[in-house]
Tab-separated table of C-alpha atoms in Angstrom:
chain	number	residue	atom	x	y	z
A	263	GLY	CA	-5.527	5.024	15.406
A	264	ALA	CA	-4.621	6.983	12.706
A	265	VAL	CA	-7.834	6.789	9.689
A	266	VAL	CA	-7.416	7.874	5.843
A	267	SER	CA	-10.680	8.433	4.592
A	268	GLN	CA	-10.928	8.661	0.301
A	269	HIS	CA	-14.205	9.867	-1.448
A	270	PRO	CA	-15.415	8.320	-3.582
A	271	SER	CA	-14.383	4.172	-3.183
A	272	ARG	CA	-15.839	3.995	-7.174
A	273	VAL	CA	-16.488	6.555	-9.815
A	274	ILE	CA	-17.493	6.326	-12.967
A	275	CYS	CA	-16.674	9.137	-15.896
A	276	LYS	CA	-16.935	9.862	-19.166
A	277	SER	CA	-13.647	10.514	-21.380
A	278	GLY	CA	-12.572	13.479	-21.353
A	279	THR	CA	-14.167	14.711	-18.309
A	280	SER	CA	-11.997	15.645	-14.828
A	281	VAL	CA	-12.515	13.433	-11.265
A	282	LYS	CA	-11.391	14.390	-8.169
A	283	ILE	CA	-10.328	12.572	-5.295
A	284	GLU	CA	-10.245	13.503	-1.746
A	285	CYS	CA	-7.664	11.981	1.135
A	286	ARG	CA	-8.609	13.252	4.132
A	287	SER	CA	-7.257	12.118	8.165
A	288	LEU	CA	-9.007	12.354	10.787
A	289	ASP	CA	-6.995	12.243	13.656
A	290	PHE	CA	-4.071	13.246	12.853
A	291	GLN	CA	-2.116	15.583	10.666
A	292	ALA	CA	-0.796	14.596	7.816
A	293	THR	CA	2.667	16.202	6.620
A	294	THR	CA	2.956	14.126	4.213
A	295	MET	CA	0.103	12.359	1.513
A	296	PHE	CA	1.327	9.765	-0.940
A	297	TRP	CA	-0.663	8.394	-4.188
A	298	TYR	CA	-0.388	5.299	-5.530
A	299	ARG	CA	-1.865	3.471	-8.230
A	300	GLN	CA	-2.681	0.075	-8.463
A	301	PHE	CA	-3.551	-1.986	-11.061
A	302	PRO	CA	-5.734	-5.726	-10.591
A	303	LYS	CA	-3.113	-8.479	-9.890
A	304	GLN	CA	-0.317	-5.812	-8.897
A	305	SER	CA	1.316	-4.535	-6.214
A	306	LEU	CA	0.965	-0.479	-5.555
A	307	MET	CA	3.026	1.672	-7.511
A	308	LEU	CA	3.632	5.436	-6.133
A	309	MET	CA	2.762	8.237	-8.272
A	310	ALA	CA	3.425	11.432	-6.703
A	311	THR	CA	4.690	12.523	-3.175
A	312	SER	CA	2.887	15.740	-1.529
A	313	ASN	CA	3.689	18.029	1.295
A	314	GLU	CA	1.600	20.390	2.868
A	315	GLY	CA	2.100	23.891	1.357
A	316	SER	CA	4.102	22.788	-1.191
A	317	LYS	CA	3.844	21.642	-4.902
A	318	ALA	CA	4.056	17.534	-5.425
A	319	THR	CA	6.552	15.358	-5.698
A	320	TYR	CA	5.801	13.297	-8.645
A	321	GLU	CA	7.506	9.539	-9.877
A	322	GLN	CA	8.840	9.331	-12.909
A	323	GLY	CA	6.478	8.976	-15.714
A	324	VAL	CA	3.843	10.225	-14.068
A	325	GLU	CA	1.940	13.196	-16.324
A	326	LYS	CA	2.413	15.893	-13.645
A	327	ASP	CA	-0.348	17.769	-15.803
A	328	LYS	CA	-2.134	14.916	-15.994
A	329	PHE	CA	-2.588	14.458	-11.884
A	330	LEU	CA	-2.779	17.098	-9.813
A	331	ILE	CA	-2.166	17.497	-6.325
A	332	ASN	CA	-3.383	19.902	-3.904
A	333	HIS	CA	-2.295	19.361	0.307
A	334	ALA	CA	-3.735	22.524	0.771
A	335	SER	CA	-3.937	21.458	4.044
A	336	LEU	CA	-1.854	19.190	6.940
A	337	THR	CA	-5.573	16.834	6.534
A	338	LEU	CA	-6.422	16.898	3.622
A	339	SER	CA	-4.837	15.868	-0.516
A	340	THR	CA	-6.850	15.701	-3.856
A	341	LEU	CA	-6.203	14.287	-6.998
A	342	THR	CA	-7.768	15.305	-9.739
A	343	VAL	CA	-7.408	13.176	-13.096
A	344	THR	CA	-7.407	15.689	-15.681
A	345	SER	CA	-9.038	14.673	-19.826
A	346	ALA	CA	-10.032	10.984	-17.822
A	347	HIS	CA	-9.502	8.226	-20.890
A	348	PRO	CA	-10.235	4.751	-20.144
A	349	GLU	CA	-6.350	3.836	-20.118
A	350	ASP	CA	-6.338	5.833	-16.457
A	351	SER	CA	-9.194	2.784	-15.014
A	352	SER	CA	-7.429	1.707	-12.222
A	353	PHE	CA	-7.171	1.093	-8.438
A	354	TYR	CA	-6.204	4.733	-6.949
A	355	ILE	CA	-4.633	5.040	-2.789
A	356	CYS	CA	-3.578	7.303	-1.092
A	357	SER	CA	-1.480	6.938	2.457
A	358	ALA	CA	-0.483	9.853	4.948
A	359	ARG	CA	1.737	10.018	7.040
A	360	GLY	CA	1.732	11.338	10.603
A	361	GLY	CA	-0.216	8.828	12.106
A	362	SER	CA	0.181	6.578	14.604
A	363	GLY	CA	1.089	2.748	15.533
A	364	SER	CA	3.852	1.784	13.024
A	365	PRO	CA	7.480	3.664	12.531
A	366	TYR	CA	7.000	6.063	9.471
A	367	GLY	CA	3.260	6.324	10.538
A	368	TYR	CA	1.705	5.201	7.476
A	369	THR	CA	-2.109	4.975	6.703
A	370	PHE	CA	-3.396	4.529	3.898
A	371	GLY	CA	-7.320	5.348	2.747
A	372	SER	CA	-9.712	2.823	0.875
A	373	GLY	CA	-8.732	3.387	-1.517
A	374	THR	CA	-10.612	4.937	-5.075
A	375	ARG	CA	-12.003	2.712	-8.087
A	376	LEU	CA	-12.105	5.030	-11.482
A	377	THR	CA	-13.587	3.452	-14.546
A	378	VAL	CA	-13.910	5.524	-17.404
A	379	VAL	CA	-16.322	5.105	-20.118
B	196	GLN	CA	16.727	-6.078	-9.731
B	197	LYS	CA	13.839	-4.680	-7.540
B	198	GLU	CA	14.463	-3.396	-4.019
B	199	VAL	CA	11.618	-5.600	-2.172
B	200	GLU	CA	10.283	-8.929	-4.563
B	201	GLN	CA	7.814	-11.432	-3.973
B	202	ASP	CA	6.312	-14.331	-5.067
B	203	PRO	CA	3.072	-13.041	-6.622
B	204	GLY	CA	0.831	-16.817	-5.994
B	205	PRO	CA	-1.917	-17.499	-6.185
B	206	LEU	CA	-1.797	-19.625	-2.393
B	207	SER	CA	-4.557	-21.593	-1.347
B	208	VAL	CA	-4.492	-23.266	1.953
B	209	PRO	CA	-7.297	-25.653	3.611
B	210	GLU	CA	-8.884	-24.093	7.011
B	211	GLY	CA	-6.136	-24.683	9.616
B	212	ALA	CA	-3.239	-24.860	7.033
B	213	ILE	CA	0.184	-22.728	8.410
B	214	VAL	CA	0.723	-20.618	5.362
B	215	SER	CA	3.978	-18.761	4.790
B	216	LEU	CA	4.579	-16.127	3.229
B	217	ASN	CA	8.315	-14.661	1.773
B	218	CYS	CA	9.945	-11.658	0.535
B	219	THR	CA	13.575	-10.648	-0.604
B	220	TYR	CA	14.963	-7.010	0.334
B	221	SER	CA	17.927	-5.890	-2.061
B	222	ASN	CA	18.989	-2.820	0.090
B	223	SER	CA	20.808	-3.523	3.020
B	224	ALA	CA	19.632	-0.522	4.246
B	225	PHE	CA	16.509	-1.065	5.425
B	226	GLN	CA	15.937	-1.719	8.859
B	227	TYR	CA	11.845	-1.438	9.387
B	228	PHE	CA	9.787	-3.853	7.297
B	229	MET	CA	6.153	-4.117	7.000
B	230	TRP	CA	3.251	-6.655	6.388
B	231	TYR	CA	0.151	-4.908	4.873
B	232	ARG	CA	-2.899	-7.066	3.784
B	233	GLN	CA	-5.310	-5.996	1.397
B	234	TYR	CA	-8.827	-6.999	0.829
B	235	SER	CA	-10.565	-7.104	-2.343
B	236	ARG	CA	-10.689	-3.121	-3.714
B	237	LYS	CA	-9.397	-1.760	0.288
B	238	GLY	CA	-6.698	-0.180	0.555
B	239	PRO	CA	-4.062	-2.204	2.747
B	240	GLU	CA	-4.171	-2.163	6.405
B	241	LEU	CA	-1.030	-2.329	8.216
B	242	LEU	CA	-1.052	-5.727	10.508
B	243	MET	CA	2.680	-6.079	11.511
B	244	TYR	CA	5.764	-4.332	11.457
B	245	THR	CA	9.332	-5.854	12.701
B	246	TYR	CA	12.609	-3.401	13.425
B	247	SER	CA	16.046	-5.609	12.387
B	248	SER	CA	16.403	-9.064	12.400
B	249	GLY	CA	13.973	-11.102	14.501
B	250	ASN	CA	10.771	-12.614	15.157
B	251	LYS	CA	7.666	-10.579	16.484
B	252	GLU	CA	4.788	-12.861	17.314
B	253	ASP	CA	0.960	-11.593	17.395
B	254	GLY	CA	-1.893	-13.704	17.919
B	255	ARG	CA	-1.624	-16.225	14.933
B	256	PHE	CA	0.903	-13.841	13.007
B	257	THR	CA	4.516	-13.840	13.337
B	258	ALA	CA	6.830	-11.785	11.490
B	259	GLN	CA	10.305	-13.546	10.457
B	260	VAL	CA	13.216	-10.798	9.795
B	261	ASP	CA	16.660	-12.515	8.530
B	262	LYS	CA	18.897	-9.609	8.027
B	263	SER	CA	21.318	-11.852	6.647
B	264	SER	CA	19.978	-13.628	3.808
B	265	LYS	CA	17.673	-10.136	3.839
B	266	TYR	CA	14.891	-12.292	3.805
B	267	ILE	CA	11.053	-11.475	5.660
B	268	SER	CA	8.379	-14.233	6.007
B	269	LEU	CA	4.563	-13.575	7.241
B	270	PHE	CA	3.438	-16.967	9.105
B	271	ILE	CA	-0.068	-17.488	9.517
B	272	ARG	CA	-1.067	-19.988	12.138
B	273	ASP	CA	-4.108	-21.643	12.000
B	274	SER	CA	-6.089	-20.371	8.955
B	275	GLN	CA	-9.617	-18.929	8.401
B	276	PRO	CA	-11.148	-17.866	5.258
B	277	SER	CA	-11.429	-14.534	6.996
B	278	ASP	CA	-7.097	-14.416	6.030
B	279	SER	CA	-7.884	-15.183	2.428
B	280	ALA	CA	-6.568	-11.304	1.103
B	281	THR	CA	-2.806	-9.950	-0.169
B	282	TYR	CA	-0.457	-9.717	1.448
B	283	LEU	CA	2.123	-7.257	1.345
B	284	CYS	CA	5.752	-7.188	2.594
B	285	ALA	CA	7.287	-3.283	2.652
B	286	SER	CA	10.055	-1.434	3.666
B	287	PRO	CA	10.614	2.692	4.410
B	288	THR	CA	13.294	3.461	2.353
B	289	GLY	CA	15.697	6.648	3.205
B	290	ALA	CA	12.804	9.327	1.420
B	291	ASN	CA	10.431	7.676	3.602
B	292	ASN	CA	8.626	6.033	0.919
B	293	LEU	CA	7.287	3.110	0.533
B	294	PHE	CA	9.094	0.376	-1.158
B	295	PHE	CA	6.222	-3.129	-1.919
B	296	GLY	CA	6.282	-6.447	-3.177
B	297	THR	CA	4.197	-7.542	-5.694
B	298	GLY	CA	1.828	-8.909	-2.806
B	299	THR	CA	0.620	-12.330	-2.892
B	300	ARG	CA	-3.040	-13.297	-2.847
B	301	LEU	CA	-3.745	-16.291	-0.293
B	302	THR	CA	-6.774	-18.306	-0.150
B	303	VAL	CA	-7.938	-20.036	2.663
B	304	ILE	CA	-10.914	-22.750	1.645
B	305	PRO	CA	-13.299	-23.978	3.922
């Protein structure tokens, strides 16, 4: 089945530093990847959609200069949280489209818990 | 109005009980409906999906869609402690993204 690997699973960083999160599709080519953010006891909030080889599309209210997304290949997308602040602490989840198993082929990574201190 | 509405719970049931999880949606154009299960600090995993109206069964799980009332349900029979998780309903949009409900946190008590 389709597998999406997300790394790291947990990261703690100092305020003002940048953190990179990787999302890889292991056994399929992901034409589109999505990045979500999830606060405790809340649902997933879409941050941006990235298509391989083109600029990401950000949802309203998401700062594109703060959350840099790169989708340079069909198997890898990265999310970089720049100049992180404590309010950026959250659970970040990627989803890749292109695998099998469901309509539209959405497969989710296991998530990254970011804590900014 | 949100595209997909879901009662956040929490919901606690004894082991062996039948669980009913429900969502409503507002967009009559939605065709596919999905149920995801999310364990704590993990990404969502697809449980089941249905197309249009009707029922779909997979082991102890049954997904049901009633398009006339825009109501989708997930039933879990003989619930187990391992079923304790957050369950999210979702439907894809025309832009090929997923609209998620808020999720219902379920606890099955041994």
